[in-house]
Amino acid sequence: MNVPLLEAQGLKKSFGGVAALKGVDFRLMAGSVHALCGGNGAGKSTFLSIIMGIISRDAGLLKCKGELVDFQNPAQALQAGISIIEQELSPVPAMSVAENMFLGREPVNRWGVVSFKEMNAAAQKILDDLGFPLSAKQVMMNLTVAQLQLVEIAKALSYDSDIIIMDEPTSALGEKEVEQLFAAIAVLKSRGKGVIYVSHRLGEIMDISDHYTIFRDGQYIETGDIEDVDRNKLIELIVGRPLEEEFVKQNKPKDKIVLELEKLTNGELIQDVSLKAHEGEILVLYGLMGAGRTEIFENIFGLSGKGCTLKINGEQVHIKSAQDAIDNGLAFVTKDRKGSGLVMSEDVRANICLADLKNLGNAVKMNGKKETSAAKRMIDLFSIKTASDKLKVSGLSGGNQQKVVLGKWFLTNPDILLLDEPTRGVDVGAKREIYRVMSEFAENGGTVIMSSSEIDEVLGMADQILVVRDGLISGEISRADATPQQLMHLSV
């Protein structure tokens, strides 16, 4: 009898009278990858939290390997053979990779003392088996966001669970690391494991999944075999309507050079980087994880120790700090919105106003009316779904959080937008909104410099592409001439 590894029937959950799940169903079979699809706010996170025992359900049944279960905490879910790779990372920065992987279950000797030798060896074996280029002894605070994600993946797989939930596991990974993860998933399938795969990257879902289930606005929509659905149909099911075009682009670059960087060299990574960005242009930096794209942005925005000298509208300026950058018309949307883009403990209004404080008050206090007016303008401009501007940003979906970050920077009236992986971890509908904002900003005379590791996004939005490899510009390609094969060849 082919019993599902996991089965949910009619799960319901409400928060403060607002329904987050309205009777959803789900079935995961052994040796398969089942994609859980839906936009931000569809109910996916609530569903996964119930499975892991983080929150309780209001109604419905949950079965694990044919047995009714009601997990009260994550430890019970782990004990039943369910582990999760979470989208939001929560490492212990001062500890090593091995210590993070085996936190709370460290191997001890007969005297009850932690055996670091045994723990390091076990962690290193898992990392090596997965093909992850990390040392078990590395300290977490010294790792990049992408490396932290690899550790989180290794930690989840170290439990040897039968059911592995992967929530946006590739959101911070480059092409090479994604291939390593997919190879690991193939091994898991061959061993009869079941994977619940959550991703907004539809190409990945089509490549790696066997089955799909769609949630929308807390409701169950459809389940099927991935071979029976195409990308456009999947988008229509997720959004609830046909999406005429995924990429919104109407800008046309002009001849005027707005920003010019010549032979930037800073530290061991960035070497002799030059670029020119024009008025009305979307210039894209493409490259793999660790290529140096983020470091280029950080230097341009004055976040490096030495500062950065560049030309803006033909005049040479030296950017020594973020305030210098803002004063010269620059805005920087970082790829880690929760770590550096937002103050998660603050509300929507405070976050939107954060980059323009000097125009919204004085040295003594803020002007409440100006703050409220500014926040409302940005909420309306970006169609941010929030009950109030006083709602904490931690309560918003990922797509709406990203819109708050964009609103924060648009409030400063920038001329040049630096966007580092701006659509990371947001759904297709929110992506389209971000593409629209980028295109309209450029069409109205602004300049966009975007970093992206998604080839489809690069080909869909770029006017000009600079490929970054090992801190160098390895190639420059126009939109008309660019191909996926060319980009990959130049990036490795």
Short mmCIF file of C-alpha atoms in Angstrom, two decimals:
data_model
loop_
_atom_site.label_atom_id
_atom_site.label_comp_id
_atom_site.label_asym_id
_atom_site.label_seq_id
_atom_site.Cartn_x
_atom_site.Cartn_y
_atom_site.Cartn_z
CA MET A 1 0.00 0.00 0.00
CA ASN A 2 1.45 3.34 -1.14
CA VAL A 3 0.96 5.44 2.02
CA PRO A 4 1.91 9.16 1.71
CA LEU A 5 4.83 10.32 3.82
CA LEU A 6 2.76 13.35 4.75
CA GLU A 7 -0.91 14.12 4.22
CA ALA A 8 -2.94 17.18 5.19
CA GLN A 9 -6.72 17.29 4.94
CA GLY A 10 -8.78 20.44 5.37
CA LEU A 11 -6.25 22.40 7.43
CA LYS A 12 -7.60 25.70 8.74
CA LYS A 13 -5.93 28.51 10.65
CA SER A 14 -6.99 32.06 11.56
CA PHE A 15 -5.14 34.90 13.27
CA GLY A 16 -7.27 37.49 15.02
CA GLY A 17 -10.31 36.56 12.99
CA VAL A 18 -8.42 36.71 9.66
CA ALA A 19 -8.27 33.34 7.88
CA ALA A 20 -4.74 32.37 6.82
CA LEU A 21 -5.68 28.82 5.74
CA LYS A 22 -9.19 27.95 4.57
CA GLY A 23 -9.20 24.16 4.47
CA VAL A 24 -6.12 23.19 2.42
CA ASP A 25 -5.09 19.69 1.31
CA PHE A 26 -1.62 18.32 0.54
CA ARG A 27 -0.01 14.89 -0.09
CA LEU A 28 3.72 14.07 -0.24
CA MET A 29 4.81 10.69 -1.59
CA ALA A 30 8.11 8.91 -0.91
CA GLY A 31 10.87 9.46 -3.48
CA SER A 32 9.33 12.64 -4.89
CA VAL A 33 9.74 16.40 -4.91
CA HIS A 34 6.43 18.21 -4.41
CA ALA A 35 6.41 21.93 -5.17
CA LEU A 36 4.21 24.06 -2.91
CA CYS A 37 3.38 27.13 -4.99
CA GLY A 38 1.64 30.39 -4.22
CA GLY A 39 2.19 34.11 -4.02
CA ASN A 40 3.26 36.00 -0.92
CA GLY A 41 0.39 35.73 1.55
CA ALA A 42 -0.98 32.52 0.00
CA GLY A 43 -0.64 30.61 3.27
CA LYS A 44 2.47 28.57 2.55
CA SER A 45 4.40 29.73 5.63
CA THR A 46 1.40 29.11 7.90
CA PHE A 47 1.02 25.61 6.45
CA LEU A 48 4.70 24.80 6.98
CA SER A 49 4.58 26.20 10.52
CA ILE A 50 1.73 23.82 11.35
CA ILE A 51 3.65 20.87 9.91
CA MET A 52 6.69 21.75 12.03
CA GLY A 53 4.67 22.22 15.23
CA ILE A 54 5.48 25.94 15.45
CA ILE A 55 1.80 26.88 15.51
CA SER A 56 -1.35 24.81 16.07
CA ARG A 57 -4.11 24.29 13.53
CA ASP A 58 -7.73 25.28 14.13
CA ALA A 59 -9.19 22.38 12.17
CA GLY A 60 -8.26 19.56 9.83
CA LEU A 61 -6.16 16.39 9.93
CA LEU A 62 -2.42 15.86 9.58
CA LYS A 63 -0.95 12.42 8.97
CA CYS A 64 2.71 11.40 8.98
CA LYS A 65 3.39 8.00 7.36
CA GLY A 66 -0.27 7.09 7.78
CA GLU A 67 -0.48 8.02 11.48
CA LEU A 68 -2.48 10.98 12.79
CA VAL A 69 -0.13 13.54 14.35
CA ASP A 70 -0.51 16.80 16.25
CA PHE A 71 2.96 18.25 16.79
CA GLN A 72 3.18 20.71 19.69
CA ASN A 73 6.72 21.86 18.96
CA PRO A 74 9.47 21.49 16.32
CA ALA A 75 11.28 18.86 18.40
CA GLN A 76 8.31 16.50 17.96
CA ALA A 77 8.32 17.08 14.19
CA LEU A 78 12.05 16.37 14.03
CA GLN A 79 11.53 13.22 16.09
CA ALA A 80 8.92 12.11 13.54
CA GLY A 81 11.42 12.56 10.70
CA ILE A 82 10.57 16.04 9.40
CA SER A 83 13.22 18.74 8.98
CA ILE A 84 13.10 22.19 7.40
CA ILE A 85 15.46 24.51 5.58
CA GLU A 86 13.98 27.90 6.42
CA GLN A 87 13.99 30.97 4.19
CA GLU A 88 14.97 33.26 7.05
CA LEU A 89 18.36 32.24 8.40
CA SER A 90 19.04 32.29 12.14
CA PRO A 91 22.68 31.32 12.69
CA VAL A 92 24.65 31.74 15.92
CA PRO A 93 27.32 34.10 14.50
CA ALA A 94 30.13 33.45 17.02
CA MET A 95 29.94 29.66 16.63
CA SER A 96 31.53 27.46 13.99
CA VAL A 97 29.76 25.77 11.09
CA ALA A 98 29.86 22.42 12.91
CA GLU A 99 28.53 23.92 16.15
CA ASN A 100 25.61 25.46 14.27
CA MET A 101 24.86 22.22 12.43
CA PHE A 102 24.76 20.15 15.64
CA LEU A 103 23.40 22.80 18.01
CA GLY A 104 21.51 21.09 20.83
CA ARG A 105 22.64 17.61 19.80
CA GLU A 106 26.40 17.82 20.11
CA PRO A 107 28.24 14.47 20.41
CA VAL A 108 29.73 13.98 23.87
CA ASN A 109 32.27 11.61 25.35
CA ARG A 110 31.67 9.32 28.32
CA TRP A 111 32.31 12.20 30.72
CA GLY A 112 29.60 14.33 29.10
CA VAL A 113 32.07 16.72 27.45
CA VAL A 114 31.42 17.83 23.86
CA SER A 115 33.68 15.98 21.42
CA PHE A 116 34.63 18.72 18.98
CA LYS A 117 36.78 16.32 16.99
CA GLU A 118 33.85 13.98 16.38
CA MET A 119 31.45 16.87 15.69
CA ASN A 120 33.83 18.56 13.21
CA ALA A 121 34.43 15.28 11.41
CA ALA A 122 30.70 14.52 11.13
CA ALA A 123 29.90 18.02 9.89
CA GLN A 124 32.76 17.99 7.37
CA LYS A 125 31.59 14.63 5.96
CA ILE A 126 28.10 16.03 5.36
CA LEU A 127 29.50 19.17 3.71
CA ASP A 128 31.85 17.13 1.52
CA ASP A 129 29.10 14.66 0.54
CA LEU A 130 26.96 17.59 -0.57
CA GLY A 131 29.85 19.16 -2.46
CA PHE A 132 29.68 22.38 -0.44
CA PRO A 133 33.07 24.18 -0.38
CA LEU A 134 33.07 24.96 3.34
CA SER A 135 35.13 24.03 6.37
CA ALA A 136 33.31 22.76 9.45
CA LYS A 137 35.63 24.93 11.56
CA GLN A 138 34.79 28.25 9.86
CA VAL A 139 33.09 30.84 12.08
CA MET A 140 29.59 31.76 10.91
CA MET A 141 30.09 35.53 11.22
CA ASN A 142 32.80 35.31 8.54
CA LEU A 143 30.52 33.67 5.95
CA THR A 144 28.52 35.31 3.17
CA VAL A 145 24.73 35.08 3.02
CA ALA A 146 25.05 32.38 0.35
CA GLN A 147 27.45 30.36 2.50
CA LEU A 148 25.10 30.68 5.47
CA GLN A 149 22.37 29.23 3.27
CA LEU A 150 24.57 26.26 2.40
CA VAL A 151 25.16 25.62 6.12
CA GLU A 152 21.40 25.74 6.74
CA ILE A 153 20.86 23.17 3.98
CA ALA A 154 23.58 20.90 5.39
CA LYS A 155 22.10 21.23 8.90
CA ALA A 156 18.64 20.17 7.76
CA LEU A 157 19.99 17.20 5.82
CA SER A 158 22.13 16.13 8.81
CA TYR A 159 18.98 14.93 10.60
CA ASP A 160 18.55 12.15 8.00
CA SER A 161 14.82 12.89 7.96
CA ASP A 162 12.33 11.18 5.66
CA ILE A 163 10.56 14.49 4.94
CA ILE A 164 12.61 17.58 4.10
CA ILE A 165 10.95 20.98 3.68
CA MET A 166 12.95 23.42 1.56
CA ASP A 167 11.63 26.98 1.87
CA GLU A 168 13.31 29.16 -0.77
CA PRO A 169 16.58 27.20 -0.46
CA THR A 170 18.21 28.86 -3.48
CA SER A 171 17.25 32.49 -2.79
CA ALA A 172 20.86 33.37 -1.92
CA LEU A 173 22.64 30.82 -4.11
CA GLY A 174 24.43 31.17 -7.43
CA GLU A 175 24.11 28.80 -10.40
CA LYS A 176 26.90 26.50 -9.22
CA GLU A 177 25.48 26.13 -5.71
CA VAL A 178 21.99 25.50 -7.13
CA GLU A 179 23.40 22.64 -9.19
CA GLN A 180 24.99 21.19 -6.03
CA LEU A 181 21.68 21.42 -4.19
CA PHE A 182 19.78 19.76 -7.04
CA ALA A 183 22.32 16.93 -7.08
CA ALA A 184 21.74 16.46 -3.34
CA ILE A 185 17.96 16.40 -3.91
CA ALA A 186 18.38 13.68 -6.56
CA VAL A 187 20.25 11.56 -3.99
CA LEU A 188 17.47 12.14 -1.44
CA LYS A 189 14.83 11.01 -3.96
CA SER A 190 16.81 7.86 -4.75
CA ARG A 191 16.79 7.02 -1.03
CA GLY A 192 13.00 7.30 -0.83
CA LYS A 193 12.91 10.68 0.91
CA GLY A 194 10.17 13.21 0.21
CA VAL A 195 10.91 16.89 -0.42
CA ILE A 196 8.43 19.75 -0.08
CA TYR A 197 9.96 22.44 -2.30
CA VAL A 198 8.90 26.08 -1.94
CA SER A 199 10.33 28.60 -4.39
CA HIS A 200 9.30 31.67 -6.35
CA ARG A 201 11.77 30.68 -9.07
CA LEU A 202 9.43 28.95 -11.50
CA GLY A 203 12.25 27.62 -13.64
CA GLU A 204 13.53 25.65 -10.65
CA ILE A 205 10.09 24.28 -9.91
CA MET A 206 9.73 23.05 -13.49
CA ASP A 207 13.20 21.48 -13.40
CA ILE A 208 13.27 19.77 -10.00
CA SER A 209 9.67 18.91 -9.08
CA ASP A 210 7.53 15.85 -9.75
CA HIS A 211 4.23 17.28 -8.46
CA TYR A 212 2.78 20.68 -7.59
CA THR A 213 0.12 22.06 -5.28
CA ILE A 214 -1.18 25.63 -5.53
CA PHE A 215 -2.39 27.76 -2.61
CA ARG A 216 -3.89 31.19 -3.21
CA ASP A 217 -5.18 33.56 -0.52
CA GLY A 218 -5.21 30.71 1.99
CA GLN A 219 -7.22 28.39 -0.24
CA TYR A 220 -6.32 25.11 -1.91
CA ILE A 221 -6.47 25.59 -5.70
CA GLU A 222 -5.03 22.56 -7.49
CA THR A 223 -2.65 19.59 -7.38
CA GLY A 224 -1.09 17.88 -10.38
CA ASP A 225 1.96 16.39 -12.06
CA ILE A 226 4.53 18.98 -13.11
CA GLU A 227 4.84 17.35 -16.55
CA ASP A 228 1.20 18.25 -17.23
CA VAL A 229 1.58 22.01 -16.69
CA ASP A 230 3.68 24.68 -18.39
CA ARG A 231 5.22 27.84 -16.93
CA ASN A 232 2.44 30.16 -18.14
CA LYS A 233 -0.29 27.95 -16.70
CA LEU A 234 1.56 27.76 -13.39
CA ILE A 235 1.77 31.56 -13.25
CA GLU A 236 -1.95 31.84 -14.01
CA LEU A 237 -2.79 29.40 -11.19
CA ILE A 238 -0.56 31.23 -8.70
CA VAL A 239 -1.71 34.76 -9.57
CA GLY A 240 -5.34 33.88 -10.31
CA ARG A 241 -5.38 35.46 -13.75
CA PRO A 242 -3.34 35.28 -16.95
CA LEU A 243 -0.14 37.31 -16.70
CA GLU A 244 0.25 38.88 -20.13
CA GLU A 245 3.97 39.46 -19.72
CA GLU A 246 6.33 38.54 -16.93
CA PHE A 247 8.82 41.32 -17.61
CA VAL A 248 7.62 44.91 -17.80
CA LYS A 249 10.04 46.99 -19.82
CA GLN A 250 9.42 50.22 -21.73
CA ASN A 251 12.49 52.35 -21.00
CA LYS A 252 14.91 53.49 -23.69
CA PRO A 253 18.51 54.42 -22.75
CA LYS A 254 19.82 57.83 -23.76
CA ASP A 255 23.36 58.88 -24.67
CA LYS A 256 24.06 60.85 -21.49
CA ILE A 257 26.40 59.09 -19.05
CA VAL A 258 25.05 59.55 -15.53
CA LEU A 259 27.48 57.43 -13.51
CA GLU A 260 31.02 56.49 -14.48
CA LEU A 261 33.34 54.28 -12.45
CA GLU A 262 36.96 53.86 -13.55
CA LYS A 263 39.28 51.07 -12.46
CA LEU A 264 37.85 50.46 -8.99
CA THR A 265 40.21 48.29 -6.95
CA ASN A 266 39.39 47.71 -3.30
CA GLY A 267 40.73 44.84 -1.23
CA GLU A 268 41.54 41.43 -2.65
CA LEU A 269 38.25 40.87 -4.49
CA ILE A 270 37.47 43.97 -6.56
CA GLN A 271 40.09 44.46 -9.25
CA ASP A 272 40.12 47.17 -11.93
CA VAL A 273 36.32 47.43 -12.34
CA SER A 274 35.03 50.08 -14.72
CA LEU A 275 31.46 50.78 -15.81
CA LYS A 276 29.30 53.45 -17.41
CA ALA A 277 25.58 53.81 -16.73
CA HIS A 278 23.39 56.02 -18.93
CA GLU A 279 20.26 58.04 -18.36
CA GLY A 280 17.17 55.89 -18.84
CA GLU A 281 19.20 52.67 -18.79
CA ILE A 282 18.89 49.42 -16.85
CA LEU A 283 22.45 48.15 -16.52
CA VAL A 284 22.71 44.64 -15.06
CA LEU A 285 25.64 43.02 -13.29
CA TYR A 286 25.39 39.25 -13.72
CA GLY A 287 27.57 36.70 -11.98
CA LEU A 288 27.73 33.69 -9.69
CA MET A 289 27.81 33.71 -5.88
CA GLY A 290 30.91 35.45 -4.56
CA ALA A 291 31.78 37.04 -7.90
CA GLY A 292 31.96 40.50 -6.33
CA ARG A 293 28.72 42.14 -7.48
CA THR A 294 27.60 43.12 -3.98
CA GLU A 295 31.07 44.45 -3.14
CA ILE A 296 30.97 46.71 -6.22
CA PHE A 297 27.66 48.18 -5.03
CA GLU A 298 28.95 48.63 -1.49
CA ASN A 299 31.96 50.55 -2.79
CA ILE A 300 29.85 52.79 -5.02
CA PHE A 301 27.55 53.55 -2.08
CA GLY A 302 30.39 54.46 0.27
CA LEU A 303 30.16 51.41 2.51
CA SER A 304 33.80 50.40 2.06
CA GLY A 305 36.55 51.66 4.32
CA LYS A 306 38.38 53.63 1.63
CA GLY A 307 35.40 55.29 0.03
CA CYS A 308 34.91 55.49 -3.72
CA THR A 309 35.74 58.12 -6.35
CA LEU A 310 33.45 58.24 -9.38
CA LYS A 311 31.82 60.66 -11.79
CA ILE A 312 28.16 61.59 -11.51
CA ASN A 313 26.81 63.65 -14.41
CA GLY A 314 30.40 64.31 -15.49
CA GLU A 315 31.57 65.70 -12.14
CA GLN A 316 34.02 63.80 -9.95
CA VAL A 317 32.77 63.01 -6.46
CA HIS A 318 34.24 61.06 -3.56
CA ILE A 319 31.66 58.95 -1.73
CA LYS A 320 32.90 58.32 1.81
CA SER A 321 29.60 57.30 3.46
CA ALA A 322 26.01 56.30 2.76
CA GLN A 323 24.93 59.89 3.47
CA ASP A 324 27.37 61.14 0.82
CA ALA A 325 25.79 58.67 -1.61
CA ILE A 326 22.26 59.80 -0.75
CA ASP A 327 23.25 63.46 -1.09
CA ASN A 328 24.56 62.67 -4.59
CA GLY A 329 21.29 61.05 -5.71
CA LEU A 330 22.14 57.39 -5.07
CA ALA A 331 19.87 54.77 -3.47
CA PHE A 332 20.89 51.19 -2.58
CA VAL A 333 18.41 48.33 -2.15
CA THR A 334 20.47 45.54 -0.55
CA LYS A 335 19.80 41.86 -1.24
CA ASP A 336 19.33 41.05 2.45
CA ARG A 337 16.19 43.07 3.16
CA LYS A 338 15.73 41.72 6.68
CA GLY A 339 19.37 42.05 7.67
CA SER A 340 20.24 45.45 6.21
CA GLY A 341 17.21 46.78 4.32
CA LEU A 342 14.67 46.95 7.12
CA VAL A 343 14.43 47.39 10.88
CA MET A 344 12.20 44.39 11.56
CA SER A 345 11.14 45.56 15.03
CA GLU A 346 9.82 48.86 13.63
CA ASP A 347 6.61 49.64 11.75
CA VAL A 348 6.01 50.36 8.08
CA ARG A 349 6.01 54.16 8.54
CA ALA A 350 9.30 54.25 10.45
CA ASN A 351 11.01 52.05 7.85
CA ILE A 352 9.78 54.08 4.88
CA CYS A 353 11.01 57.31 6.48
CA LEU A 354 14.37 55.91 7.60
CA ALA A 355 16.54 57.20 4.72
CA ASP A 356 15.03 60.69 4.64
CA LEU A 357 15.00 61.64 8.33
CA LYS A 358 16.66 65.02 7.81
CA ASN A 359 13.72 66.20 5.67
CA LEU A 360 11.05 64.84 8.01
CA GLY A 361 11.99 66.56 11.24
CA ASN A 362 14.67 68.49 13.05
CA ALA A 363 17.41 67.76 15.55
CA VAL A 364 14.86 67.53 18.38
CA LYS A 365 11.97 65.48 16.99
CA MET A 366 10.27 64.13 13.90
CA ASN A 367 7.33 65.85 12.21
CA GLY A 368 4.49 63.35 12.61
CA LYS A 369 2.34 64.86 9.86
CA LYS A 370 5.21 64.78 7.36
CA GLU A 371 6.02 61.18 8.32
CA THR A 372 2.41 60.05 7.89
CA SER A 373 2.08 61.85 4.56
CA ALA A 374 5.38 60.44 3.26
CA ALA A 375 4.50 56.90 4.30
CA LYS A 376 1.05 57.13 2.67
CA ARG A 377 2.56 58.32 -0.62
CA MET A 378 4.91 55.36 -0.78
CA ILE A 379 2.25 52.85 0.35
CA ASP A 380 0.00 54.10 -2.47
CA LEU A 381 2.82 54.28 -5.04
CA PHE A 382 3.94 50.70 -4.46
CA SER A 383 0.52 49.25 -3.58
CA ILE A 384 1.91 47.95 -0.27
CA LYS A 385 -0.64 45.63 1.34
CA THR A 386 -0.75 46.63 5.00
CA ALA A 387 -3.63 47.21 7.42
CA SER A 388 -1.87 50.31 8.75
CA ASP A 389 1.38 52.24 8.42
CA LYS A 390 1.88 51.40 12.11
CA LEU A 391 1.96 47.64 11.43
CA LYS A 392 5.39 46.11 12.09
CA VAL A 393 7.15 45.16 8.85
CA SER A 394 7.77 41.70 10.30
CA GLY A 395 4.05 41.08 9.80
CA LEU A 396 4.18 41.73 6.04
CA SER A 397 4.77 39.20 3.27
CA GLY A 398 8.18 39.10 1.60
CA GLY A 399 6.97 40.95 -1.48
CA ASN A 400 5.44 43.75 0.57
CA GLN A 401 8.57 44.01 2.71
CA GLN A 402 10.58 44.52 -0.47
CA LYS A 403 8.14 47.23 -1.56
CA VAL A 404 8.72 49.00 1.79
CA VAL A 405 12.47 48.96 1.08
CA LEU A 406 11.84 50.46 -2.37
CA GLY A 407 9.51 53.05 -0.84
CA LYS A 408 12.19 54.02 1.69
CA TRP A 409 14.62 54.84 -1.09
CA PHE A 410 12.14 56.43 -3.51
CA LEU A 411 11.28 58.89 -0.74
CA THR A 412 14.80 60.34 -1.14
CA ASN A 413 14.05 61.17 -4.83
CA PRO A 414 17.12 59.37 -6.18
CA ASP A 415 18.57 59.70 -9.67
CA ILE A 416 20.44 56.38 -9.58
CA LEU A 417 19.05 53.11 -8.17
CA LEU A 418 21.43 50.36 -7.11
CA LEU A 419 19.37 47.16 -6.85
CA ASP A 420 21.13 44.07 -5.48
CA GLU A 421 18.98 40.99 -6.26
CA PRO A 422 15.78 43.08 -5.87
CA THR A 423 13.36 40.20 -6.57
CA ARG A 424 14.97 37.67 -4.23
CA GLY A 425 12.30 35.67 -2.39
CA VAL A 426 9.23 37.41 -3.87
CA ASP A 427 6.44 35.90 -5.96
CA VAL A 428 5.79 36.40 -9.67
CA GLY A 429 3.15 39.08 -9.06
CA ALA A 430 5.43 41.13 -6.80
CA LYS A 431 8.32 40.60 -9.23
CA ARG A 432 6.25 42.10 -12.02
CA GLU A 433 5.49 45.12 -9.83
CA ILE A 434 9.20 45.60 -9.12
CA TYR A 435 10.01 45.31 -12.83
CA ARG A 436 7.34 47.94 -13.54
CA VAL A 437 8.85 50.30 -10.96
CA MET A 438 12.34 49.83 -12.44
CA SER A 439 11.14 50.40 -15.98
CA GLU A 440 9.09 53.51 -15.11
CA PHE A 441 11.96 54.94 -13.08
CA ALA A 442 14.31 54.55 -16.06
CA GLU A 443 11.68 55.76 -18.52
CA ASN A 444 11.34 58.97 -16.47
CA GLY A 445 15.05 59.68 -16.72
CA GLY A 446 16.45 57.66 -13.84
CA THR A 447 19.33 55.18 -14.04
CA VAL A 448 19.09 51.62 -12.74
CA ILE A 449 22.09 49.41 -11.97
CA MET A 450 20.83 45.97 -10.96
CA SER A 451 22.62 42.85 -9.77
CA SER A 452 20.97 39.53 -10.58
CA SER A 453 21.88 35.84 -10.70
CA GLU A 454 18.68 34.84 -12.53
CA ILE A 455 19.41 34.54 -16.24
CA ASP A 456 15.76 34.97 -17.28
CA GLU A 457 15.55 38.19 -15.28
CA VAL A 458 18.81 39.48 -16.76
CA LEU A 459 17.70 38.78 -20.33
CA GLY A 460 14.22 40.18 -19.64
CA MET A 461 15.19 43.51 -18.05
CA ALA A 462 18.74 44.51 -19.06
CA ASP A 463 19.69 47.05 -21.69
CA GLN A 464 23.37 46.29 -21.17
CA ILE A 465 24.95 43.41 -19.22
CA LEU A 466 28.27 43.32 -17.40
CA VAL A 467 29.38 39.83 -16.36
CA VAL A 468 31.34 39.79 -13.08
CA ARG A 469 33.74 36.96 -12.29
CA ASP A 470 36.26 36.86 -9.43
CA GLY A 471 35.99 40.62 -8.88
CA LEU A 472 36.61 41.45 -12.54
CA ILE A 473 34.37 42.42 -15.45
CA SER A 474 34.78 39.37 -17.70
CA GLY A 475 32.52 40.58 -20.46
CA GLU A 476 30.05 43.22 -21.65
CA ILE A 477 27.06 42.24 -23.77
CA SER A 478 24.14 44.21 -25.19
CA ARG A 479 20.57 43.05 -24.69
CA ALA A 480 20.22 42.16 -28.37
CA ASP A 481 23.30 39.92 -28.40
CA ALA A 482 22.97 38.18 -25.03
CA THR A 483 22.24 34.45 -24.71
CA PRO A 484 22.09 32.18 -21.64
CA GLN A 485 25.05 30.18 -22.92
CA GLN A 486 27.12 33.32 -23.35
CA LEU A 487 26.38 34.55 -19.84
CA MET A 488 27.25 31.21 -18.26
CA HIS A 489 30.46 30.91 -20.28
CA LEU A 490 31.65 34.34 -19.13
CA SER A 491 30.68 33.77 -15.49
CA VAL A 492 32.62 30.55 -14.80
#
